[in-house]
mmCIF file of C-alpha atoms and ligand atoms in Angstrom:
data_model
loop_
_atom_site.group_PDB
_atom_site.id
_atom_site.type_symbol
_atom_site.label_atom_id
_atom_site.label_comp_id
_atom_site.label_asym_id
_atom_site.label_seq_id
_atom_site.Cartn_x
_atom_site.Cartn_y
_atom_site.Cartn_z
ATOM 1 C CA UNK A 256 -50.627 -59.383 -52.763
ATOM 2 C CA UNK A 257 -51.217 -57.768 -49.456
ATOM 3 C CA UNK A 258 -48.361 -55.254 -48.528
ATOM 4 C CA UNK A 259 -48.480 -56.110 -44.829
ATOM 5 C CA UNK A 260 -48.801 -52.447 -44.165
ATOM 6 C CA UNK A 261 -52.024 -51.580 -43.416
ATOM 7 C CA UNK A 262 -52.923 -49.142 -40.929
ATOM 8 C CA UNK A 263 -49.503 -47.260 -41.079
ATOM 9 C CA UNK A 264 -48.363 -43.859 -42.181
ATOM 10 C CA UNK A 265 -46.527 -42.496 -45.016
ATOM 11 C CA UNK A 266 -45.147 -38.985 -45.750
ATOM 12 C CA UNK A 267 -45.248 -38.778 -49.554
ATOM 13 C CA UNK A 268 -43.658 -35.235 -50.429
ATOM 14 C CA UNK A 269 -44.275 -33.270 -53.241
ATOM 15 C CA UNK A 270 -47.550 -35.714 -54.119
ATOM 16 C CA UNK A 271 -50.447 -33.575 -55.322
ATOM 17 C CA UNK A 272 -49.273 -34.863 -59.093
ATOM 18 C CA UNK A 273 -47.188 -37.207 -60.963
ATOM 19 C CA UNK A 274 -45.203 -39.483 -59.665
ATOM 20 C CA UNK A 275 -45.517 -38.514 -56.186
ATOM 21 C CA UNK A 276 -49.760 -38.575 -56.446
ATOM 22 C CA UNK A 277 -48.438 -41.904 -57.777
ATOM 23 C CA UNK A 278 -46.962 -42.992 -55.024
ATOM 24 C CA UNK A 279 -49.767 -41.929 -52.258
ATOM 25 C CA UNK A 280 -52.591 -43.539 -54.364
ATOM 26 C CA UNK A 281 -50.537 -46.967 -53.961
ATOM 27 C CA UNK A 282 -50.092 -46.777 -50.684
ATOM 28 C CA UNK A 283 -53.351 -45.371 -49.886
ATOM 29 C CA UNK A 284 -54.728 -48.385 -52.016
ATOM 30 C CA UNK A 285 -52.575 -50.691 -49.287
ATOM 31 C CA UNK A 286 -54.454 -48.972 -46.378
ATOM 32 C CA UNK A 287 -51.738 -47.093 -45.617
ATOM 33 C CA UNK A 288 -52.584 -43.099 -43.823
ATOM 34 C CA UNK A 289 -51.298 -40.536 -45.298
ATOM 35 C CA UNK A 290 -49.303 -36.899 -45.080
ATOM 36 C CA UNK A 291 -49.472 -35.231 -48.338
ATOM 37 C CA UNK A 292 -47.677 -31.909 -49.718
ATOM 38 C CA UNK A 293 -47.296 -29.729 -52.368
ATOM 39 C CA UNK A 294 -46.936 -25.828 -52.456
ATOM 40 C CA UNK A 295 -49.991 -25.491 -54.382
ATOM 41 C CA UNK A 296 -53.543 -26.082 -51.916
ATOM 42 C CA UNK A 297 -56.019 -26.372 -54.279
ATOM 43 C CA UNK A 298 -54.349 -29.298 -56.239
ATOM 44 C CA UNK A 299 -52.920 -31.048 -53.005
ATOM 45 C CA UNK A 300 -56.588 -31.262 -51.196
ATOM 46 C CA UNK A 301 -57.964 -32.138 -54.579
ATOM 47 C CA UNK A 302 -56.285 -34.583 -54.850
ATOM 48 C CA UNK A 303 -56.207 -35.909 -51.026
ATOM 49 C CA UNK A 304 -59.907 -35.688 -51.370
ATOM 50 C CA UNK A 305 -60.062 -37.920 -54.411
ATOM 51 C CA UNK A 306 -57.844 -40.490 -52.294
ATOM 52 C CA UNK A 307 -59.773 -39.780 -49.269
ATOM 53 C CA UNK A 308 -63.375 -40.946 -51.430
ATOM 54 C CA UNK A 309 -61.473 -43.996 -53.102
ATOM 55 C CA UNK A 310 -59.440 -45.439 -50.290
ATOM 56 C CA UNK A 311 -61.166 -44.442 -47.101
ATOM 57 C CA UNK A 312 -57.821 -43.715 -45.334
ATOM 58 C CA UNK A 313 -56.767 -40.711 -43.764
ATOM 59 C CA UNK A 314 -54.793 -37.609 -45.779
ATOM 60 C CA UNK A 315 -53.702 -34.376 -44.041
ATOM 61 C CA UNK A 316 -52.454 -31.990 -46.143
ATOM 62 C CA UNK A 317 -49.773 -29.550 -45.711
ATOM 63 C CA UNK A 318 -48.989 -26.850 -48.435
ATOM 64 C CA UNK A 319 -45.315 -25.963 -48.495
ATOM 65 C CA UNK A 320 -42.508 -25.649 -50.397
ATOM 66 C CA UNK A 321 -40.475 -28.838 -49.052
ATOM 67 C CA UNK A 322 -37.053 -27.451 -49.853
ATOM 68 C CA UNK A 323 -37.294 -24.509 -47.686
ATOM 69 C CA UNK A 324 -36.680 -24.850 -43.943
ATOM 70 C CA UNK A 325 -40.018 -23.129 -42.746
ATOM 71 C CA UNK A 326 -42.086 -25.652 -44.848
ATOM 72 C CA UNK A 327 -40.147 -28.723 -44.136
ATOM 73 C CA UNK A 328 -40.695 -27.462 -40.371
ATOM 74 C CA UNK A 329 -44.455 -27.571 -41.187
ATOM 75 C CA UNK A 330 -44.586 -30.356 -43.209
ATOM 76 C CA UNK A 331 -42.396 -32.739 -40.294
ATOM 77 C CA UNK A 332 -44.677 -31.001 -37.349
ATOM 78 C CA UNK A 333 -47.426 -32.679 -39.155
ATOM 79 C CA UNK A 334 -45.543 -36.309 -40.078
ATOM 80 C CA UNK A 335 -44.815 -36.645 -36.586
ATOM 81 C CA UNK A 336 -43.040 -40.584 -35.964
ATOM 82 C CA UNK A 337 -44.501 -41.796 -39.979
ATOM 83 C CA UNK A 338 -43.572 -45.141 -40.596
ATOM 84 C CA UNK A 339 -43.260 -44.415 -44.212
ATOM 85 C CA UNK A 340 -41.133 -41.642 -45.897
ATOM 86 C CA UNK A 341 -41.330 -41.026 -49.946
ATOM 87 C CA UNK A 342 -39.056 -37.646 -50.741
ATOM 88 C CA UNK A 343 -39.907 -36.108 -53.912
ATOM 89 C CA UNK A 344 -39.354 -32.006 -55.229
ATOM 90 C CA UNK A 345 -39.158 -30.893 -58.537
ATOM 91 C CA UNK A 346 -36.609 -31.264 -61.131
ATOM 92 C CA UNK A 347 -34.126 -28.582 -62.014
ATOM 93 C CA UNK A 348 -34.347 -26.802 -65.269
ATOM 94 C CA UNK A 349 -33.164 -28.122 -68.496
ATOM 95 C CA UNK A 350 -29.725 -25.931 -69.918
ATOM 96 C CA UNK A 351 -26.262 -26.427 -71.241
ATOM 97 C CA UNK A 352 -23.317 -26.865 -69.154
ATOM 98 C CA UNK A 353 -22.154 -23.449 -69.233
ATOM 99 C CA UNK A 354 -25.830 -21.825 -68.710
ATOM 100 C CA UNK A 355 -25.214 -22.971 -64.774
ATOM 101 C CA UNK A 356 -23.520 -20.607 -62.016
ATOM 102 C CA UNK A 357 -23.234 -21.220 -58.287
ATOM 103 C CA UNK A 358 -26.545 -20.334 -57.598
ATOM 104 C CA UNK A 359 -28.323 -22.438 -59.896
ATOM 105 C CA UNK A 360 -26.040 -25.426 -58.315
ATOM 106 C CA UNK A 361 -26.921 -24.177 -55.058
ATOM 107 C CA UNK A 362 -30.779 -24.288 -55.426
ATOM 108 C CA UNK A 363 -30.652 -27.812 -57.239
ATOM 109 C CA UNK A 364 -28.434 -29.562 -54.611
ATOM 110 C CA UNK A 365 -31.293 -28.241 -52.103
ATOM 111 C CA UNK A 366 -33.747 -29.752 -53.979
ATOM 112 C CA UNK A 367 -32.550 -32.832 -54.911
ATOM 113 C CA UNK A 368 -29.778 -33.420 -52.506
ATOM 114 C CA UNK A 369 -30.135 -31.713 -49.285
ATOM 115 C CA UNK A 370 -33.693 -31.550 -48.717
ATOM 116 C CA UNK A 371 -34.296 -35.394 -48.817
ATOM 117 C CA UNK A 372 -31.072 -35.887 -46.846
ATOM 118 C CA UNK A 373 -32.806 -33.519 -44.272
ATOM 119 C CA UNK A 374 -35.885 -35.289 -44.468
ATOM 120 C CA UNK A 375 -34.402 -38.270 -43.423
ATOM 121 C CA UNK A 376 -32.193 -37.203 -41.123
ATOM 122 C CA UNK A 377 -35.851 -35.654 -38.755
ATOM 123 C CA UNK A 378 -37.566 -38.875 -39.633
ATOM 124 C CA UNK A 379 -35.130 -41.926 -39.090
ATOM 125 C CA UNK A 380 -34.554 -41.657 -35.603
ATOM 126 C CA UNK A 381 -38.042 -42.286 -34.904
ATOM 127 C CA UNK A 382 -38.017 -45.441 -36.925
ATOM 128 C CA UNK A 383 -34.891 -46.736 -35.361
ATOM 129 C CA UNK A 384 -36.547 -46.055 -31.859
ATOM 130 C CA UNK A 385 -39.199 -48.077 -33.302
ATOM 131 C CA UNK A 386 -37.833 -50.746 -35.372
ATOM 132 C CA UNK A 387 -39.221 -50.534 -38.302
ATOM 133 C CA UNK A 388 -39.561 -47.608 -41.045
ATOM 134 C CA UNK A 389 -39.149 -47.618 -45.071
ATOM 135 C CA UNK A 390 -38.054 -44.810 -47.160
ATOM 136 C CA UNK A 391 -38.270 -44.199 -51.038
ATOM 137 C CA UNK A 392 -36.365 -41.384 -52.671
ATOM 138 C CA UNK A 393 -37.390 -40.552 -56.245
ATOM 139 C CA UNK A 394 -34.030 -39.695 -57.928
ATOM 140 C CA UNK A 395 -33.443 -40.478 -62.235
ATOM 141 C CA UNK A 396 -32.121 -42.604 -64.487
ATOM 142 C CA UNK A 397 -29.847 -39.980 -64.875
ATOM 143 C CA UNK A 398 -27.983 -40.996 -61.962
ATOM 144 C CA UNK A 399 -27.265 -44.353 -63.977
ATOM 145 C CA UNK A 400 -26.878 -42.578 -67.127
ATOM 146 C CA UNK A 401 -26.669 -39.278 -67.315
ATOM 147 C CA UNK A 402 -29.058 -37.256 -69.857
ATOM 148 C CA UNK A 403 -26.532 -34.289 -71.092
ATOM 149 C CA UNK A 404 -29.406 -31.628 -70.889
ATOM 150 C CA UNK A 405 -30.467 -32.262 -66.990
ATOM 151 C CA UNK A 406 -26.557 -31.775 -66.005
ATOM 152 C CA UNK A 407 -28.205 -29.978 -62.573
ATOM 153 C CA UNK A 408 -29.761 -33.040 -61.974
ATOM 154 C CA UNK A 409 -27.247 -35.251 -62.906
ATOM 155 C CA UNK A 410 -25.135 -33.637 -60.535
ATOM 156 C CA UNK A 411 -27.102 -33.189 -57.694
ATOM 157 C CA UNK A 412 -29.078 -36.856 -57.859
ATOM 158 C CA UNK A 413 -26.180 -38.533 -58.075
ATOM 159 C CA UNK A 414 -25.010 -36.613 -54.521
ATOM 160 C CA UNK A 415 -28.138 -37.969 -53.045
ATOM 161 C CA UNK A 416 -27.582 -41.780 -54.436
ATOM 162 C CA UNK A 417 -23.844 -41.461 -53.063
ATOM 163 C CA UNK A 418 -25.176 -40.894 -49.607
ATOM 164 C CA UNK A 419 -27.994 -43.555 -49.257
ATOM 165 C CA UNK A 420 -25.860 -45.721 -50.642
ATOM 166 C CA UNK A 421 -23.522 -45.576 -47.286
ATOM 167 C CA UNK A 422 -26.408 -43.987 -44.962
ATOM 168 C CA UNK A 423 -28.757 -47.518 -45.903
ATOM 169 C CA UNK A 424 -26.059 -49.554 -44.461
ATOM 170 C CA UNK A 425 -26.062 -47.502 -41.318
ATOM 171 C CA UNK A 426 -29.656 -48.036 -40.447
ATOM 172 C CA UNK A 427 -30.183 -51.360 -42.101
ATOM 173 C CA UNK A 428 -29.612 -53.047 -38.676
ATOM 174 C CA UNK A 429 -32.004 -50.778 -36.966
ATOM 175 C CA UNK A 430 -35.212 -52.253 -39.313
ATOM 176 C CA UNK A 431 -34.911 -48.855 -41.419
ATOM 177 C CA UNK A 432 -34.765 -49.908 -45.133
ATOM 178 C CA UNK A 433 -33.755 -47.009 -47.541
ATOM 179 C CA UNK A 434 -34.100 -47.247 -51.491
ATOM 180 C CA UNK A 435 -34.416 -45.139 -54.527
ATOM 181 C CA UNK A 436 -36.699 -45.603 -57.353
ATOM 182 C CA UNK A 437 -34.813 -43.820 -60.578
ATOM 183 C CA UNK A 438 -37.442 -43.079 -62.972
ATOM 184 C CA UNK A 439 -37.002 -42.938 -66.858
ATOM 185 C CA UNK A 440 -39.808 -41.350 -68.802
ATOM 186 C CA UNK A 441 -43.196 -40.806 -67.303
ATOM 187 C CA UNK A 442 -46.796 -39.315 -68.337
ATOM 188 C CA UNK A 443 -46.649 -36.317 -65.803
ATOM 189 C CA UNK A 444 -46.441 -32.914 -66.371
ATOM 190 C CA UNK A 445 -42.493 -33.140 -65.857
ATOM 191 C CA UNK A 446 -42.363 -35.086 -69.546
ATOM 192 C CA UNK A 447 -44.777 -32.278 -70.758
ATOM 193 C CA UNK A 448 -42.299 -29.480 -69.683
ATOM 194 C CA UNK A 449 -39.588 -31.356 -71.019
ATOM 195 C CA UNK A 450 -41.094 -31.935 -74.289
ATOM 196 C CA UNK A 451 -42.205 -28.494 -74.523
ATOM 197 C CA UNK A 452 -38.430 -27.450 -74.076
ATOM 198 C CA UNK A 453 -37.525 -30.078 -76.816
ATOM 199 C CA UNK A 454 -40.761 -28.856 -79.040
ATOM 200 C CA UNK A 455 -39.672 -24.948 -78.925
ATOM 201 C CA UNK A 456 -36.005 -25.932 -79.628
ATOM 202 C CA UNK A 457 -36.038 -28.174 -82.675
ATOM 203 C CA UNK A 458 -39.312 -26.113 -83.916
ATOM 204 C CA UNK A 459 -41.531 -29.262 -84.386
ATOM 205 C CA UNK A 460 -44.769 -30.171 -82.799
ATOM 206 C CA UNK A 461 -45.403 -31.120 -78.852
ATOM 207 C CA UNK A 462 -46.911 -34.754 -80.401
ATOM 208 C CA UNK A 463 -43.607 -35.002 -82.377
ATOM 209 C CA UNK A 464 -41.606 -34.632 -79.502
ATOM 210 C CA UNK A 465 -43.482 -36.717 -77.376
ATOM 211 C CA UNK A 466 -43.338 -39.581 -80.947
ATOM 212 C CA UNK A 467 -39.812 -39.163 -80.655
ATOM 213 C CA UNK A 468 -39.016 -39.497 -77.223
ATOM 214 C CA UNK A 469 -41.206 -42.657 -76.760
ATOM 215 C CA UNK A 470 -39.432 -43.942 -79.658
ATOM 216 C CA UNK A 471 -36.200 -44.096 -77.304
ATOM 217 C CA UNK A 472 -37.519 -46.245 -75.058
ATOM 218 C CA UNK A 473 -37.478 -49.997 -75.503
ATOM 219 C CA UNK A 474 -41.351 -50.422 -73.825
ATOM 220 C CA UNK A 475 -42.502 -47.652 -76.749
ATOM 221 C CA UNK A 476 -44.145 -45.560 -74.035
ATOM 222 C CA UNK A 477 -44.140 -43.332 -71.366
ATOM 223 C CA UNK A 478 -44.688 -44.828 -67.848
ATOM 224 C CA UNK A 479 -47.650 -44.273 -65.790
ATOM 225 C CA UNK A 480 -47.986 -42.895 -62.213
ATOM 226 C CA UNK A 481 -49.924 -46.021 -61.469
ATOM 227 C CA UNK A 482 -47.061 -48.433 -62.119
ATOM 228 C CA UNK A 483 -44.528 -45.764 -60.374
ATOM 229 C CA UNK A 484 -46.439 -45.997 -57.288
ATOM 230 C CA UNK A 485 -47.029 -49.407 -57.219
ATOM 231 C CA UNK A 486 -42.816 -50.043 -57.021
ATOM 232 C CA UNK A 487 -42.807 -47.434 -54.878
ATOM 233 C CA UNK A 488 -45.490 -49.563 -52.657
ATOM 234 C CA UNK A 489 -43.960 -52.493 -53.032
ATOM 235 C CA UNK A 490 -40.483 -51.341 -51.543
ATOM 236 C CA UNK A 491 -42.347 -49.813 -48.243
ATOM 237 C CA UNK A 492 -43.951 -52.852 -48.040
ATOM 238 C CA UNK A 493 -42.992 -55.707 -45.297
ATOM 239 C CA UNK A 494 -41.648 -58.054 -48.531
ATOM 240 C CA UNK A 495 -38.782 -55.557 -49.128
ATOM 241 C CA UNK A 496 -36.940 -55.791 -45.998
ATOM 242 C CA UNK A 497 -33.964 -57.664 -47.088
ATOM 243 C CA UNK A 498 -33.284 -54.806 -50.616
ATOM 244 C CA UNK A 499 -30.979 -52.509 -49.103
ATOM 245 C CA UNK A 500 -29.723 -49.476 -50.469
ATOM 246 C CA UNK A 501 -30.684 -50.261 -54.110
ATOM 247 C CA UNK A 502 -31.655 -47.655 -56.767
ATOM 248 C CA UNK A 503 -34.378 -49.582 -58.773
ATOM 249 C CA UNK A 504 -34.970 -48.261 -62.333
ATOM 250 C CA UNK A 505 -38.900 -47.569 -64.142
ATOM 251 C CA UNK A 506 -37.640 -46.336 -67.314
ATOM 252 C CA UNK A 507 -39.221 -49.245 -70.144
ATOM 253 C CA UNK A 508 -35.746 -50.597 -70.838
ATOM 254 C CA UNK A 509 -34.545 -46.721 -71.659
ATOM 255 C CA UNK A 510 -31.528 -47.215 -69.566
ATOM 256 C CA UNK A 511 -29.016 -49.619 -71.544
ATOM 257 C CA UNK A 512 -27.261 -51.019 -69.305
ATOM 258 C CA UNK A 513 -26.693 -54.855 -68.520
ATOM 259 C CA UNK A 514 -26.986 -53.695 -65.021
HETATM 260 P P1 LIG B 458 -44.802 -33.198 -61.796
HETATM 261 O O1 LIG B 458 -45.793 -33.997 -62.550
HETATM 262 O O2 LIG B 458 -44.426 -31.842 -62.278
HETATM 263 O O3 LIG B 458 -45.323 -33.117 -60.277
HETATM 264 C C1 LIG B 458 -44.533 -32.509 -59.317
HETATM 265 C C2 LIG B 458 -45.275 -32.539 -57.989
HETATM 266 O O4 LIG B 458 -44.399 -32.058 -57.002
HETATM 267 C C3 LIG B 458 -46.497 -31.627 -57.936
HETATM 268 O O5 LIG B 458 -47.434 -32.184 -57.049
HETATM 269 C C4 LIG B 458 -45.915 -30.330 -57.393
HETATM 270 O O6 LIG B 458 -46.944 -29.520 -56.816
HETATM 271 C C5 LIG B 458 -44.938 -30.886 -56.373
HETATM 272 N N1 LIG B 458 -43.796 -30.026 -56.075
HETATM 273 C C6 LIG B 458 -42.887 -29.541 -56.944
HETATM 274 N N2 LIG B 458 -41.973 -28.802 -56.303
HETATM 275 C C7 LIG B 458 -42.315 -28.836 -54.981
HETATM 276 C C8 LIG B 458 -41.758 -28.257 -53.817
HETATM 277 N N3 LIG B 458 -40.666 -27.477 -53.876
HETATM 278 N N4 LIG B 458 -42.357 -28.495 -52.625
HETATM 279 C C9 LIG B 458 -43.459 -29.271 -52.544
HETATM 280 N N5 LIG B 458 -44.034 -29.837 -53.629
HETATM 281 C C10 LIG B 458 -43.462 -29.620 -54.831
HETATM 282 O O7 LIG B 458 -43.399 -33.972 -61.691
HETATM 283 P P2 LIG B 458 -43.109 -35.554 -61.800
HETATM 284 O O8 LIG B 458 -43.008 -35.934 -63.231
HETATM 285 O O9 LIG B 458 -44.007 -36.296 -60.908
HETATM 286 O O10 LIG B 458 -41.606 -35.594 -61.258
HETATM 287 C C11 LIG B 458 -41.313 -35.813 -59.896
HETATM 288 C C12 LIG B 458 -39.792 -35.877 -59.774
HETATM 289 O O11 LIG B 458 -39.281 -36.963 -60.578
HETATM 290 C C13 LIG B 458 -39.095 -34.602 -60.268
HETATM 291 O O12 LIG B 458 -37.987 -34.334 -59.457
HETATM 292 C C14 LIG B 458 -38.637 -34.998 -61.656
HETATM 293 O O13 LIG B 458 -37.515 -34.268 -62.072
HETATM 294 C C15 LIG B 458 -38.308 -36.464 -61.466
HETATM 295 N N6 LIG B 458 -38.343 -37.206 -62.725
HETATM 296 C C16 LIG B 458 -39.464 -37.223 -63.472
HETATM 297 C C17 LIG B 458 -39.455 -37.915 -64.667
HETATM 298 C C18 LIG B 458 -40.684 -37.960 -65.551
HETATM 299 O O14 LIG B 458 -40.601 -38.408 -66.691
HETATM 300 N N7 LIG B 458 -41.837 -37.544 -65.102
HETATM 301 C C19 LIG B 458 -38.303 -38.580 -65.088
HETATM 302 C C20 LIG B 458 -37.171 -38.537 -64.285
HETATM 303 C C21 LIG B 458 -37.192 -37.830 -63.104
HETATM 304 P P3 LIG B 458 -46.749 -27.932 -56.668
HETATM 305 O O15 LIG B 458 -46.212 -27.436 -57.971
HETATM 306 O O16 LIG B 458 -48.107 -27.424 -56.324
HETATM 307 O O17 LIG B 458 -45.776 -27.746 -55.544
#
């Protein structure tokens, strides 16, 4: 199917791995240009490069931390008016509900919350001006359904869903379409981490915990970046203008839910 958006330009944050690499190969693979970050350099324009050599589009790179002010400054200098915004950061740690203080809130709502929120607030206006613009936040399931462990991320994704949820609407009339994708379990090193955590605790091997984990979900597997990315296309593409607002799960059925 062609995307209709060839020729435009995405900021895909926190992208040199995972879900977010995800995300730029699938546009890149539409013909869409792209900004890329990450803190790390040597990963980022590894990876740029190796979408660069497969996709012939262009990648500029910019090494920051996204959820501090100087390297969202950076990282937005270099976006300029993108038709195309993916936010993406890290997760917050794993813990128990009384592990957590102020400051631990503090630095996941600026992660997961606030830095997205600021992201779009720089961005949108220059898609309203020109009519058109998509924007993908990658959230979690556990905004759906919350996984008892990830309570900093419960809390602070669900912050973010609460305010697309209104902020969509807003700019829906202005051609600016605004979604999340909520992924379940995925082949990154995100599901490594996590399994190591789960691996150390219950004493067992990382293979078990990984066995065990995929045995949760419905599909029997972990997803792939590849089919990430490809939703993730698919919603900045010109066929999604009329889904609005929606927070679209890739989990392999792990979310029960009817809907
Ligand atoms: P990942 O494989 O660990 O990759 C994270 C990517 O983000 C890397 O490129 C990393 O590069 C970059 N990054 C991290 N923090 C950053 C920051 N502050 N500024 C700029 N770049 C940053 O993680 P993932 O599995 O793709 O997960 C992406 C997001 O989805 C996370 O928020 C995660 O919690 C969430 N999620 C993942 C899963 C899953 O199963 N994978 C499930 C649910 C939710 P640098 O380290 O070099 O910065």
């Amino acid at each position: 199917m062609d995307l209709g958006i060839k020729g435009k330009r995405a900021l895909v944050c926190a992208s040199s791995k995972g879900l977010g690499r995800g995300c730029a190969e699938q546009l890149a693979a539409a013909g869409v240009n792209l900004v890329m970050n990450a803190r790390g350099a040597e990963a980022l324009e590894e990876t740029a490069q190796a979408i660069r050599d497969e996709y012939g589009v262009d990648v500029v790179t910019v090494a920051a931390d996204i959820t501090s002010e100087e390297g969202r400054a950076r990282v937005l200098e270099a976006a300029g008016d993108v038709d195309i915004l993916v936010t993406n950061a890290g997760g917050p740690p794993p813990g128990l509900w009384s592990d957590w203080g102020r400051e631990d809130f503090l630095a996941a709502l600026d992660s997961n919350m606030l830095t997205p929120i600021a992201l779009m607030t720089a961005i949108m206006p220059k898609m309203i001006d020109k009519g058109w613009g998509r924007v993908v936040n990658i959230t979690s399931q556990s905004v759906k359904a919350p996984i008892p462990q990830l309570g900093l991320s419960n809390a602070a994704r669900t912050g973010l869903t609460g305010y697309v949820a209104g902020t969509s609407r807003q700019v829906a009339p202005f051609g600016v379409v605004v979604n999340n994708i909520l992924p379940g379990i995925h082949a990154t090193d995100r599901a490594i981490q996590l399994d190591g955590g789960v691996s150390q605790k219950e004493g067992i091997s990382m293979e078990e915990a990984k066995a065990r984990r995929a045995a949760t979900i419905p599909a029997r597997r972990y997803g792939t970046r590849q089919e990430f990315g490809a939703t993730c296309a698919f919603l900045c593409s010109e066929h999604a203008g009329f889904i609005v607002g929606q927070n679209i799960l890739c989990d392999g059925g792990g979310t029960n839910a009817t809907i």
